[in-house]
């Protein structure tokens, strides 16, 4: 399941550089997470790094993108293959 950033975001800029998949970017008003790139840090870390650094705890799982750990690992592998190409 990909993560999402809620409107409680204070634009503190700490989450974006922590994302190993470059899934976080500035949206029209707050940061957003691209669900096609978010693996919840599966393949990189044991826990999502953006969640670890967020001072206002505004990064829950996105209920619109239900994925198993295996699917997240598959997405990670696809993203890594695309980087290598």
Coordinates of C-alpha atoms in Angstrom, one line a residue:
X1 CA 0.0 0.0 0.0
X2 CA 1.4 3.4 -0.9
X3 CA 1.5 6.2 1.6
X4 CA -0.2 9.6 1.3
X5 CA 0.3 13.0 2.8
X6 CA -2.7 14.6 4.4
X7 CA -3.7 18.2 4.5
X8 CA -2.2 18.4 8.0
X9 CA 1.2 18.8 6.2
X10 CA 3.1 21.9 7.3
X11 CA 5.6 21.8 4.3
X12 CA 8.6 21.4 6.6
X13 CA 10.6 19.9 3.7
X14 CA 12.0 16.9 5.8
X15 CA 10.2 14.1 4.0
X16 CA 11.2 14.7 0.4
X17 CA 14.9 14.1 0.7
X18 CA 14.3 11.0 2.8
X19 CA 12.4 9.1 0.0
X20 CA 14.7 6.6 -1.7
X21 CA 12.3 6.3 -4.6
X22 CA 11.9 10.0 -5.3
X23 CA 8.1 9.5 -4.8
X24 CA 7.6 12.7 -2.8
X25 CA 7.3 16.1 -4.5
X26 CA 5.8 19.5 -3.8
X27 CA 2.1 19.6 -5.0
X28 CA 0.0 22.6 -5.5
X29 CA -0.2 23.3 -1.8
X30 CA 1.5 20.5 0.2
X31 CA 3.8 17.7 -0.5
X32 CA 2.4 14.7 -2.4
X33 CA 3.4 11.0 -2.8
X34 CA 3.3 9.3 -6.2
X35 CA 1.7 6.0 -5.5
X36 CA 3.4 4.5 -8.5
X37 CA 6.8 5.1 -6.9
X38 CA 6.0 4.6 -3.2
X39 CA 7.1 1.2 -1.9
X40 CA 6.8 2.2 1.8
X41 CA 10.6 1.9 1.7
X42 CA 10.3 -1.9 1.1
X43 CA 13.6 -2.9 -0.5
X44 CA 15.5 0.0 1.1
X45 CA 14.5 0.2 4.8
X46 CA 12.5 -1.6 7.4
X47 CA 10.2 1.3 8.0
X48 CA 9.0 4.2 5.8
X49 CA 11.6 7.0 6.2
X50 CA 9.1 9.8 5.6
X51 CA 6.9 8.6 8.4
X52 CA 10.0 8.4 10.7
X53 CA 10.9 12.1 10.1
X54 CA 7.5 13.7 9.9
X55 CA 7.0 16.0 12.8
X56 CA 3.2 16.2 12.5
X57 CA 2.4 12.5 11.7
X58 CA 0.5 13.3 8.5
X59 CA 1.6 10.3 6.4
X60 CA -0.8 7.4 6.7
X61 CA -1.3 4.5 4.3
X62 CA -3.3 5.4 1.2
X63 CA -6.5 3.3 1.2
X64 CA -6.8 3.7 -2.5
X65 CA -3.6 1.7 -3.1
X66 CA -3.8 -1.6 -1.3
X67 CA -0.6 -3.6 -1.8
X68 CA 0.9 -6.6 -0.1
X69 CA 4.6 -6.7 1.0
X70 CA 5.2 -8.9 -2.0
X71 CA 3.6 -6.4 -4.4
X72 CA 5.6 -3.6 -2.8
X73 CA 8.8 -5.6 -3.4
X74 CA 7.8 -6.2 -7.0
X75 CA 7.3 -2.5 -7.4
X76 CA 10.7 -1.8 -5.8
X77 CA 12.3 -4.3 -8.2
X78 CA 10.6 -2.6 -11.2
X79 CA 11.8 0.8 -10.1
X80 CA 15.3 -0.4 -9.7
X81 CA 15.3 -2.0 -13.1
X82 CA 14.1 1.2 -14.6
X83 CA 16.9 3.2 -13.0
X84 CA 19.5 0.7 -14.4
X85 CA 18.1 0.9 -17.9

